[in-house]
Coordinates of C-alpha atoms in Angstrom, one line a residue:
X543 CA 0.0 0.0 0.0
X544 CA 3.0 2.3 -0.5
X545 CA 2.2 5.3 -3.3
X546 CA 5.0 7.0 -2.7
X547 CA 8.1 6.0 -5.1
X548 CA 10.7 7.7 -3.0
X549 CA 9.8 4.9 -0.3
X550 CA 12.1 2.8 -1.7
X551 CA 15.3 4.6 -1.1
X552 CA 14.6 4.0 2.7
X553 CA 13.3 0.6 2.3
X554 CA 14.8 -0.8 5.4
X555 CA 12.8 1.8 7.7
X556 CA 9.3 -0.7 6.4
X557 CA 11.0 -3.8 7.2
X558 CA 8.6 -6.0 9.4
X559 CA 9.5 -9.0 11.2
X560 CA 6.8 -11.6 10.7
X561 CA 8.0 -14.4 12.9
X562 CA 6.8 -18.0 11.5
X563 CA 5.1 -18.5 14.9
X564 CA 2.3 -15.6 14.3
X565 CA 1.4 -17.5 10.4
X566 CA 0.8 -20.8 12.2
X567 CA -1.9 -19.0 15.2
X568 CA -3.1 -16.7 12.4
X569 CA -3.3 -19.1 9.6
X570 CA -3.2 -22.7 11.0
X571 CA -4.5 -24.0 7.9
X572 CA -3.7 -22.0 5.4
X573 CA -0.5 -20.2 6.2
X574 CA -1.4 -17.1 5.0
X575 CA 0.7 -13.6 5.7
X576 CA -1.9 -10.6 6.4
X577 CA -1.0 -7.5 5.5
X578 CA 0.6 -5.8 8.4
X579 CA 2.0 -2.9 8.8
X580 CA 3.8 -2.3 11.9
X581 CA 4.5 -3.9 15.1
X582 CA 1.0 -2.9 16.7
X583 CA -1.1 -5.2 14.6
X584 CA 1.2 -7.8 15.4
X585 CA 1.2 -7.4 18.7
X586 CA -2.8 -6.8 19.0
X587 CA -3.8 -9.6 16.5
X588 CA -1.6 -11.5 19.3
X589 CA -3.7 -10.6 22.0
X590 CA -6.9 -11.2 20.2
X591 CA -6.2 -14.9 19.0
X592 CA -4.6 -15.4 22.4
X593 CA -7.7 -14.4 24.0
X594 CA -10.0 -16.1 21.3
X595 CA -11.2 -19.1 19.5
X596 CA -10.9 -19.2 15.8
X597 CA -14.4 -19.0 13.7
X598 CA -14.2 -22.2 12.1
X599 CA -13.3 -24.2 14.9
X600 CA -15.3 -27.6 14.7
X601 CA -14.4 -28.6 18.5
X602 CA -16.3 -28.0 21.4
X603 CA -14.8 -24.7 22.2
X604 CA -15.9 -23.6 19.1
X605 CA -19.1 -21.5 18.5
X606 CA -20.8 -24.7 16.5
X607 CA -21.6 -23.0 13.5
X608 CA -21.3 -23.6 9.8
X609 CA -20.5 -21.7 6.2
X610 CA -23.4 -22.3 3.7
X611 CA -24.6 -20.9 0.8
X612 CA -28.0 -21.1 -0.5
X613 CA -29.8 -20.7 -4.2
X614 CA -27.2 -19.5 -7.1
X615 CA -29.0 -16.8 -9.0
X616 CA -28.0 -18.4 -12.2
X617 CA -28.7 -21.9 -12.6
X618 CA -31.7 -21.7 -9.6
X619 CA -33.3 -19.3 -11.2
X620 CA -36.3 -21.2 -12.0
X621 CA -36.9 -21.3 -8.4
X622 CA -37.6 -17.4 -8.2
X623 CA -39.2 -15.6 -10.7
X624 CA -39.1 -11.5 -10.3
X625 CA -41.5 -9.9 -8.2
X626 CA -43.4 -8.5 -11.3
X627 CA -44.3 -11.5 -12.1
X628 CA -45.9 -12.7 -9.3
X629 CA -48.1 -9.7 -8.4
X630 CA -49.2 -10.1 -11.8
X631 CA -50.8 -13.0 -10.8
X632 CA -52.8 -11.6 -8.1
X633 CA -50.1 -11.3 -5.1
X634 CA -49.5 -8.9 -2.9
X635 CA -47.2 -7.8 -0.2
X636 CA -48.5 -8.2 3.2
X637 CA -47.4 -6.1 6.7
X638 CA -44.6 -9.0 7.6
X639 CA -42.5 -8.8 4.1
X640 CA -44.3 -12.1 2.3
X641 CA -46.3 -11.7 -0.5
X642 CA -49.6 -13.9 -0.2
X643 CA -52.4 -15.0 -2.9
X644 CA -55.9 -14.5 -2.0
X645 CA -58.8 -13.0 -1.7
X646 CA -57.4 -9.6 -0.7
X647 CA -60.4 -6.6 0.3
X648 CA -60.1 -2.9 0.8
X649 CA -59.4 -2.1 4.3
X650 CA -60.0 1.5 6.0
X651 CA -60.4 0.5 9.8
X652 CA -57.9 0.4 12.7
X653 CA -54.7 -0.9 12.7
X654 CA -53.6 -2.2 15.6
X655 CA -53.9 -6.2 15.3
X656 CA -55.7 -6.1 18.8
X657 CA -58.4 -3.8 17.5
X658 CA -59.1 -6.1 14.5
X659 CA -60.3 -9.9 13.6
X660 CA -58.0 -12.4 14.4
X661 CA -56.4 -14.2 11.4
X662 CA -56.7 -10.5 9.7
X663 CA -53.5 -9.7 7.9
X664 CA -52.7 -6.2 6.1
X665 CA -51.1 -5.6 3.0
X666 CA -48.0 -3.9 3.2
X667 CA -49.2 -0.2 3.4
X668 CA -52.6 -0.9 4.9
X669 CA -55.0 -0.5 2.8
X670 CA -56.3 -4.0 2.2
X671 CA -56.4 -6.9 4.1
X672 CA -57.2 -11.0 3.8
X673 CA -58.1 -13.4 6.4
X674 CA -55.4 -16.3 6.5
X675 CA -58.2 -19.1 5.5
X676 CA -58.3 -17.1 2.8
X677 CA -54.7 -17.2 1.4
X678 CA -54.3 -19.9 -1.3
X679 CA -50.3 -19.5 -1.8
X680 CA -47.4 -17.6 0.2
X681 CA -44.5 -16.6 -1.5
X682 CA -40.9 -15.0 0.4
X683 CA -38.4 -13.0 -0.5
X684 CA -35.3 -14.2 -1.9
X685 CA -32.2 -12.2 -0.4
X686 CA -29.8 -10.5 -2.2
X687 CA -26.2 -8.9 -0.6
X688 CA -27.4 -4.8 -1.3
X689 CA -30.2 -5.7 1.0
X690 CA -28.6 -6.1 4.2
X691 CA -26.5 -3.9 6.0
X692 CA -24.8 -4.1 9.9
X693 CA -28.1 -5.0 11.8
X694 CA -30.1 -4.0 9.2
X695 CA -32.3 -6.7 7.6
X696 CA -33.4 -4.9 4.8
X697 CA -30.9 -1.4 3.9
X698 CA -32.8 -1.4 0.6
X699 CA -35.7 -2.3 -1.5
X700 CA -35.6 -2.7 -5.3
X701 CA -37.5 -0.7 -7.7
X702 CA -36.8 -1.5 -11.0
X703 CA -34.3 -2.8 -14.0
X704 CA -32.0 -5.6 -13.9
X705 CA -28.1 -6.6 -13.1
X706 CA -25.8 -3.8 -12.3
X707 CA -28.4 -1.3 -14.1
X708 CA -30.9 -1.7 -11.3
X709 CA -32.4 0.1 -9.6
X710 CA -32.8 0.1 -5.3
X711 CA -33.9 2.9 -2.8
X712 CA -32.6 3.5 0.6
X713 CA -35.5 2.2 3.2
X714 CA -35.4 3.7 6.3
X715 CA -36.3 2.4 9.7
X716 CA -39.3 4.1 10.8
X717 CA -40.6 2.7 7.9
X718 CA -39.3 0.0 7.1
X719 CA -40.7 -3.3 4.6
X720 CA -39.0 -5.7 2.3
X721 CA -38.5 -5.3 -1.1
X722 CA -37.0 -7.9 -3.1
X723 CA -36.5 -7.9 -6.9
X724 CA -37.0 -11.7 -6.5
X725 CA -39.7 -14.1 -4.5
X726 CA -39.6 -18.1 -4.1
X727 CA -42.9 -20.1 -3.2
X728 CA -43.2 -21.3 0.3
X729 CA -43.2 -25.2 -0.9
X730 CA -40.7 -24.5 -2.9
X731 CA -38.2 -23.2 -0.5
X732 CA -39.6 -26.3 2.3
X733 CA -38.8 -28.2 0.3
X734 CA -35.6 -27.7 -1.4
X735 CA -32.5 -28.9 0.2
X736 CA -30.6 -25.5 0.1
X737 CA -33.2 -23.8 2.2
X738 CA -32.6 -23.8 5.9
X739 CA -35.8 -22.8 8.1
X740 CA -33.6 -21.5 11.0
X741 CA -31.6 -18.4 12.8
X742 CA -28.4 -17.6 10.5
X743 CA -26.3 -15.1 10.4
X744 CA -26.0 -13.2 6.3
X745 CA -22.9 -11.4 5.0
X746 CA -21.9 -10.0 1.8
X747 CA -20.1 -12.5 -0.1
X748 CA -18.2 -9.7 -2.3
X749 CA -16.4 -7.0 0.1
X750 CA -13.4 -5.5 0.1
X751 CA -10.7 -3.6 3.2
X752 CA -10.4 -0.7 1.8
X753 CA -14.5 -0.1 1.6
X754 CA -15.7 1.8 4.5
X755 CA -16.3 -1.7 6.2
X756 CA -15.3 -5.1 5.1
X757 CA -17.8 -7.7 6.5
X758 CA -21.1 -6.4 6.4
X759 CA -24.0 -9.1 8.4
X760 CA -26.8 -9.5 9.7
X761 CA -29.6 -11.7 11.4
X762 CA -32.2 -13.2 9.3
X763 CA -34.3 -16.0 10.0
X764 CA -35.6 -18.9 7.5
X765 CA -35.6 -16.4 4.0
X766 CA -34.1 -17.7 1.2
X767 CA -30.8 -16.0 -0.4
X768 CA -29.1 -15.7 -3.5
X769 CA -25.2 -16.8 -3.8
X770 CA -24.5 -12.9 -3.4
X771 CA -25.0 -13.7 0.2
X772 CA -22.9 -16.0 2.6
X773 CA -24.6 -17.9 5.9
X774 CA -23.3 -18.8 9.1
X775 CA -25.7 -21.4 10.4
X776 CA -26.1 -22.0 14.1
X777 CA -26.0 -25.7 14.6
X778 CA -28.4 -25.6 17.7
X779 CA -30.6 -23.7 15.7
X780 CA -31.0 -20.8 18.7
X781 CA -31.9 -17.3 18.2
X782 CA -29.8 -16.6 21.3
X783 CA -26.7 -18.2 19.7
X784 CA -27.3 -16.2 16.4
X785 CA -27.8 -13.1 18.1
X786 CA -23.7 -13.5 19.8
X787 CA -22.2 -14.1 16.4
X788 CA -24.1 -11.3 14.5
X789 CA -23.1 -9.2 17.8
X790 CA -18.9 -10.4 17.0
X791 CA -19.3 -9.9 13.2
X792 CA -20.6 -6.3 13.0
X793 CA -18.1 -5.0 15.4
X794 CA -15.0 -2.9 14.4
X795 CA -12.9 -5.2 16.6
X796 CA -13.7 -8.7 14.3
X797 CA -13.1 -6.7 11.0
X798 CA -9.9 -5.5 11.7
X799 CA -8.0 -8.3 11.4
X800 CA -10.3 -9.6 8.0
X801 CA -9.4 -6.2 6.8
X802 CA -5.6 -7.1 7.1
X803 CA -6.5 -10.5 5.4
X804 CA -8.8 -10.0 2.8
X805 CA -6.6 -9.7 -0.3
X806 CA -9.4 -10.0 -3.1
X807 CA -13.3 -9.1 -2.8
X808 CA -14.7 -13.0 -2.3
X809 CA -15.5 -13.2 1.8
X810 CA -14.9 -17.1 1.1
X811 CA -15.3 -19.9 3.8
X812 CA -11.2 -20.3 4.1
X813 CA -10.7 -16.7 4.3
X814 CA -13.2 -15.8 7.0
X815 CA -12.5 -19.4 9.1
X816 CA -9.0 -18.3 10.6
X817 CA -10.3 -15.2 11.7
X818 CA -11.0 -15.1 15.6
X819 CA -14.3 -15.0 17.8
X820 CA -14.0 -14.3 21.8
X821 CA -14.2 -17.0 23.5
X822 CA -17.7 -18.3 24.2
X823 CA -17.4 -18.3 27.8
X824 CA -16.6 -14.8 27.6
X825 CA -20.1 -13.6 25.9
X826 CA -22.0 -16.1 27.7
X827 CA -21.3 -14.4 31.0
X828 CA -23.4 -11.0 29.7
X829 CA -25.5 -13.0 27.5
X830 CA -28.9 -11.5 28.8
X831 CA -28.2 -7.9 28.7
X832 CA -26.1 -8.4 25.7
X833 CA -28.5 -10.6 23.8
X834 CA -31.0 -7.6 24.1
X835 CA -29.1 -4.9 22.9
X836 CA -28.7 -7.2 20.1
X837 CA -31.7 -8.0 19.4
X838 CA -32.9 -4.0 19.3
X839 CA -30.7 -3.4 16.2
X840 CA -31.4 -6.5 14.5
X841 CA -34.8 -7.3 14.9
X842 CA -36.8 -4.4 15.1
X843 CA -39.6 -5.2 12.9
X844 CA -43.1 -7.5 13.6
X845 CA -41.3 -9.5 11.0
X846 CA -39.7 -11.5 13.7
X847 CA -42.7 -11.3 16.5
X848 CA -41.5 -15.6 16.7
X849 CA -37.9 -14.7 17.4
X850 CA -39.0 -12.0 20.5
X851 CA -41.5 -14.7 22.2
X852 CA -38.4 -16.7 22.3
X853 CA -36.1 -13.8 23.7
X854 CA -38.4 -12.7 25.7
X855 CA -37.6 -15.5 28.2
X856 CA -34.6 -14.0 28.5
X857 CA -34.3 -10.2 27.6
X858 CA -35.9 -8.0 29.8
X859 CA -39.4 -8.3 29.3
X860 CA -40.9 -5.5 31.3
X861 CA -40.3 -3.2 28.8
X862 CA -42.3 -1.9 26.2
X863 CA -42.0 -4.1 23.3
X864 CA -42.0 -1.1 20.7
X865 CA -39.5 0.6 22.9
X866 CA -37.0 -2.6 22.2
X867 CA -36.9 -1.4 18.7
X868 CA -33.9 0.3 17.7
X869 CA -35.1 2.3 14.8
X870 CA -33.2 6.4 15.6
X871 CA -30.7 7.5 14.5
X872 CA -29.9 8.2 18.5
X873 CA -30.4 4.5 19.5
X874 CA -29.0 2.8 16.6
X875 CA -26.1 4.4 17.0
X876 CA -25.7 4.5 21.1
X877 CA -26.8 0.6 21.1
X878 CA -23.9 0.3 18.4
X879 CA -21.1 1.8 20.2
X880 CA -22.2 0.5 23.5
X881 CA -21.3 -3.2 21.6
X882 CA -18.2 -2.1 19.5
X883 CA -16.8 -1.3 23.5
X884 CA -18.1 -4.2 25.0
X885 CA -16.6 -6.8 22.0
X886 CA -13.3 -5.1 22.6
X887 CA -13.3 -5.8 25.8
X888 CA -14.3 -9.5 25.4
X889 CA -11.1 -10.1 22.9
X890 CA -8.9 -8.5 25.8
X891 CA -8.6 -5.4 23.9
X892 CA -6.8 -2.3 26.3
X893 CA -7.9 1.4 25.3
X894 CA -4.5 2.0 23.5
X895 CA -5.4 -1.0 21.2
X896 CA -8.7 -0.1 20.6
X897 CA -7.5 3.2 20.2
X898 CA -5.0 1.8 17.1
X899 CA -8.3 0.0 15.1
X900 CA -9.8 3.2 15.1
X901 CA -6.9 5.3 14.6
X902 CA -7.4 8.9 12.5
X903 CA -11.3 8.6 12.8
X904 CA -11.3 11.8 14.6
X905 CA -9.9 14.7 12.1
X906 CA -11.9 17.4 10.9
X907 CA -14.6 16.6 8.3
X908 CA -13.1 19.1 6.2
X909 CA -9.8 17.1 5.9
X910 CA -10.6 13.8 5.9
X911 CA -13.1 14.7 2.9
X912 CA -10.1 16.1 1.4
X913 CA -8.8 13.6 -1.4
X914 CA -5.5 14.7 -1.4
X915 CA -5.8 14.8 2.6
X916 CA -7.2 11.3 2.4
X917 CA -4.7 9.8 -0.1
X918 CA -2.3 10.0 3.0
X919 CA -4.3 7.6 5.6
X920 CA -4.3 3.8 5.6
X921 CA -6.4 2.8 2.8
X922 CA -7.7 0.1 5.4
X923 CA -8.4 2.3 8.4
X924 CA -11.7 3.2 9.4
X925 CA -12.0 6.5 8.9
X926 CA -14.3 6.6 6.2
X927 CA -17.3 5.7 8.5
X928 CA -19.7 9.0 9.3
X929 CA -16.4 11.4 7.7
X930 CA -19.0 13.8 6.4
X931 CA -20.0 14.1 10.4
X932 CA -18.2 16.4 12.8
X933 CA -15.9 14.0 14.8
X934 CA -17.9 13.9 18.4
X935 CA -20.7 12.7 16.1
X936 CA -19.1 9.3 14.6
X937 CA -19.8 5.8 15.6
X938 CA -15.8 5.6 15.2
X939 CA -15.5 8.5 18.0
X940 CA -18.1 7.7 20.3
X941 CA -17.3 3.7 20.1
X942 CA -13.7 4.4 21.7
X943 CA -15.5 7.5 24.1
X944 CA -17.7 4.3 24.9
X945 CA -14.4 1.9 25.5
X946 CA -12.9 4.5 27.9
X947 CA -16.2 4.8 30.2
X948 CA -16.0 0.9 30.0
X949 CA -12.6 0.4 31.3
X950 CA -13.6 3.0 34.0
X951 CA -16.8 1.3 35.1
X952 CA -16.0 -2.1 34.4
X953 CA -18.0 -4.5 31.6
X954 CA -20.8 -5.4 33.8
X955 CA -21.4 -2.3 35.6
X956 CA -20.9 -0.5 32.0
X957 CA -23.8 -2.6 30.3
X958 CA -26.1 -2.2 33.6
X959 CA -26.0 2.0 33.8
X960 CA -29.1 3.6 34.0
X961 CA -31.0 1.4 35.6
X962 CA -30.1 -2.1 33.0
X963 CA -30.4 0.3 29.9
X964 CA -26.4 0.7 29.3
X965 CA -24.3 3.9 28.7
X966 CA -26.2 6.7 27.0
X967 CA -24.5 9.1 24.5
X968 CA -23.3 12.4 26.4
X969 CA -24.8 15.4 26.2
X970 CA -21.8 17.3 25.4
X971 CA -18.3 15.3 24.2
X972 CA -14.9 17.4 24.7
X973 CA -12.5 15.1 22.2
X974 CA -9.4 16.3 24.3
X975 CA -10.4 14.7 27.4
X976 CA -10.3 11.6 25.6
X977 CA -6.9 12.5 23.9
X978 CA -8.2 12.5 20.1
X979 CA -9.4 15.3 17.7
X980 CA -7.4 17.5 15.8
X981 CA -8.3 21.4 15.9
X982 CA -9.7 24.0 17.9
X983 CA -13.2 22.5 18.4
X984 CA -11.8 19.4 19.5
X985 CA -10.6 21.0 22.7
X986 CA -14.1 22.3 24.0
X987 CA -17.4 21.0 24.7
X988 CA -19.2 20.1 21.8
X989 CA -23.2 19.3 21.9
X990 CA -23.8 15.3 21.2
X991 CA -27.3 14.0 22.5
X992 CA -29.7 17.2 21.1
X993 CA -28.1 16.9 17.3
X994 CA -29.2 12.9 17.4
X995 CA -32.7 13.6 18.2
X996 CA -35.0 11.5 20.5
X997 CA -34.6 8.0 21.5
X998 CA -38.1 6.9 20.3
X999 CA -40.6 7.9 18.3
X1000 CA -44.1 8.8 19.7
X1001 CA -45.4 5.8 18.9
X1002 CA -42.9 3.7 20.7
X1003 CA -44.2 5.1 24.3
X1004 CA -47.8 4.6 23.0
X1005 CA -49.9 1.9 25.0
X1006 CA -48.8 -0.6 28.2
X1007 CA -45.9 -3.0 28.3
X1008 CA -49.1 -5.9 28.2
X1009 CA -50.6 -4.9 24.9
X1010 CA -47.4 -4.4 23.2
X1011 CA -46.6 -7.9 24.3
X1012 CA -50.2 -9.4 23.4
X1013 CA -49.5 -8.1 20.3
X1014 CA -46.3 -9.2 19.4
X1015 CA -48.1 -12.8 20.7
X1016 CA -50.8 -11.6 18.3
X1017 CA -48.1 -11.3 14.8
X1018 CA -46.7 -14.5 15.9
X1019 CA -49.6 -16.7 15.8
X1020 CA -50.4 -15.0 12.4
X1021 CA -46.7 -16.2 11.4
X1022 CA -47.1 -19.6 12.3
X1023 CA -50.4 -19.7 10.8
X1024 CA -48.9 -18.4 7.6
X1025 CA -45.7 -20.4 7.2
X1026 CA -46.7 -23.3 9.1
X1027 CA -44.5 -25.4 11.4
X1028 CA -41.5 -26.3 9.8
X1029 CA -39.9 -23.0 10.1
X1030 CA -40.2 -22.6 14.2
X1031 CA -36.9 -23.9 14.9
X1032 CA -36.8 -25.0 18.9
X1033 CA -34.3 -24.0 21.6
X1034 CA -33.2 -26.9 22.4
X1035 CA -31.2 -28.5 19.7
X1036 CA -28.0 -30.4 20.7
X1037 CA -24.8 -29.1 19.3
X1038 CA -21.6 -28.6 21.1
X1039 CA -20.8 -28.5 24.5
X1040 CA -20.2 -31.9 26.5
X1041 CA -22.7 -32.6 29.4
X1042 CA -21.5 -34.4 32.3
X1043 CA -22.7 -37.7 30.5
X1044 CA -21.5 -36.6 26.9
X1045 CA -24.1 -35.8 25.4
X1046 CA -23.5 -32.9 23.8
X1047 CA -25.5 -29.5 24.9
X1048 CA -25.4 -26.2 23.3
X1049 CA -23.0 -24.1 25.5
X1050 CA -26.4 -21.1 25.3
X1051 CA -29.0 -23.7 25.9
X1052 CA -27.1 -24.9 29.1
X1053 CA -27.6 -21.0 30.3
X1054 CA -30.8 -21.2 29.7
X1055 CA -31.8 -24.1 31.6
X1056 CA -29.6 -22.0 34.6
X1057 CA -31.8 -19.3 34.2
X1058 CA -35.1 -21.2 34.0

């Protein structure tokens, strides 16, 4: 990554020693060399395969999970028509992101599914509705990689054209639906051996480390995707379990090191198996609190009322329901930071490491959005995310901010502030006190917490912490109804940690049964 010619007269000064011990415990299996730098990668990539497990570890201490792909769009095309095509046929998108066949009805009353017919499901924008009996055939979405962002099950929805001429619009979260350019048939997806009716973590199968971020992922449930997305599929089949690795995946700590090994744009199986997870035992010990915060970014949608009634057995369940969604731009991005600090941590990350990852994230917007300016940072650093923000205001910024208040309070008191809710982002951030910025404003009080708006929308405080759960009870009976039974995976699966009599137990499952 050296532009500069001139570099080679004083070659010696870039000289790295990459001792053959750090390819075999960063690439066991494939002794590969990441690109490093300098002697702080080495010695932090130490630290966090030292402290970790690697991904693709098939052995007990492993997380139990497992790289699939699912339909190619190419040769299983047959299986998925475009969208067009189907609503020519009569079907429609309903209020869960399925579009369903029937005998669909204007509808102008109420609602709230409490204030309406049971069995009564709307169509995407609410003005018509169907009764369930009266749906003759379901059809999903089928996935594609520009639909998914970090916690974000559906970044955008296509509109029209094909290939790299199409065209896709930005959906945001308070309004958020699904709209795919392609949709499979319910039977056809049950019964195809590809499709998997379970919790899996999707990523971008095409990336690269000098984009703004290098694995992009999500949570998704049983929806089909094209080969433009890659899977990580929980063996025991738990939401909790999927919930930790999306958690590890879309935190700046775990791409780091795949930036410094990523040397092409294909996020393959062998590329992305040497890289390292905390230890589960690690996560496991904040699961519930952890597990929530989680679950706030990623699943904020009735879309996945089945995945809540299972969490709410173990999130904290006397809250609002509609206030667990994470859907401003204030709680996205506090919930965000408050796991960036607290994956750090679990790899044994110290402040000055952390600091490193995220190292020029704080200059001015007006420089880093220089490109001559820009030409001189590492093409791999993160300092692309939020740049056109003022500093105090980046998830970069406020993610290390986060770290420090964590080493200061400690992981478990740090999660538990304000009263189980977790750090909240200041009211006012002075960059200086933290030893970052780069000008004048960085060395006094700058407002944070009024420019990011309110943490919830009116509607989110609307109604008691009972309704918002009947109803969430409410869009999960009309989700089982609709798909049936083979997609309600249980909690219970056996997968991969040893029981006193070996039988083998998922290590989250075990928790659970502590808890109940």
């Amino acid at each position: 990554m050296q532009r500069d010619l001139t570099a080679w007269e004083e070659a010696e000064k870039y000289i790295l020693a990459y001792p053959c011990a750090r390819v075999e415990q960063f690439s066991p299996k494939s002794k590969a060399i990441l690109e490093i730098k300098s002697e702080r990668d080495l010695t932090i990539l130490e630290k966090m395969y030292a402290n970790g497990v690697l991904l693709g570890d098939d052995s007990p201490q492993g997380w139990g999970i497992q790289y699939a792909t699912e339909f190619h769009m190419t040769n299983d095309s047959k299986l998925f028509p475009p969208r067009p095509q189907w609503e020519a046929k009569g079907y429609r998108p309903d209020e869960y992101g399925h579009w369903l066949k029937g005998n669909w009805q204007p509808y102008e009353a109420v609602r709230s599914i409490l204030q309406r017919p049971e069995g009564l499901i709307l169509s995407a924008d609410g003005s018509s509705a169907i009764y369930i009996d009266e749906v003759e055939d379901v059809a999903l979405p089928l996935y594609e990689g520009r639909m998914i962002n970090h916690f974000d099950f559906s970044l955008k929805g296509w509109v029209s054209g094909k290939g790299r001429t199409a065209v896709w619009r930005d959906i945001p979260w308070e309004k958020k639906v699904i709209e795919p350019q392609f949709l499979m048939g319910k039977e056809t997806l049950y019964s195809s051996p590809n499709g998997y009716l379970h919790p899996k973590i999707a990523f971008m199968s095409i990336s690269a480390s000098i984009n703004t971020r290098t694995t992009i992922s999500t949570y998704l449930n049983f929806v089909p995707g094209g080969h433009s997305l890659s899977f990580y599929r929980v063996l025991s089949q738990s939401v909790f379990h999927s919930q930790a690795l999306a958690s590890i995946l879309g935190s700046f700590t775990f791409d780091y090191p795949m930036r410094l090994r990523l040397g092409g744009l294909n996020m393959s199986d062998f590329i992305m198996s040497e890289t390292v997870l905390p230890k589960r035992n690690k996560f496991v010990e904040f699961k519930k609190i952890l597990v929530t915060f989680i679950s706030n970014l990623a699943i904020p949608h009735q879309f996945f009322a089945n995945d809540w009634i299972k969490l709410r057995t173990i999130i904290l369940s006397e809250r609002n329901w509609y206030q667990l969604w994470a859907i401003t731009p204030y709680e996205r991005l506090r919930l965000r930071c408050i796991l960036d600090a607290a994956v750090a941590e679990l790899y044994g990350l110290e402040i000055d490491d952390f600091a490193w990852i995220l190292r020029d994230c704080d200059y001015p917007t007006a420089q880093v959005c220089d490109k001559k300016f820009a030409r001189t940072l590492d093409p791999k650093g993160f300092w692309r995310v939020d740049k056109e923000k003022d500093p105090e205001l980046r998830h970069t910024v406020l993610s290390l901010v986060a770290f420090h208040e964590l080493k200061r309070f400690g992981l478990e008191a740090f999660l538990n502030l304000n009263d189980g809710e977790g750090w909240m982002l200041p009211d006012t951030l002075r960059l200086a006190d933290y030893g970052i910025g780069h000008d004048r404003r960085a060395k006094e009080p700058q407002p944070v917490a009024a420019r990011l708006g309110d943490r919830f929308l009116p509607w989110q405080l609307e109604g008691t912490v009972e309704e918002s759960w009947q109803e969430c009870d409410r869009h999960a009976q009309n989700l089982k109804r609709l798909l049936g039974d083979k997609p309600i995976a249980t909690e219970t699966e056996p997968v991969s940690a040893i029981g006193e009599s070996g039988t083998q137990l998922d290590f989250f499952n075990l928790l659970e049964l502590q808890d109940s």
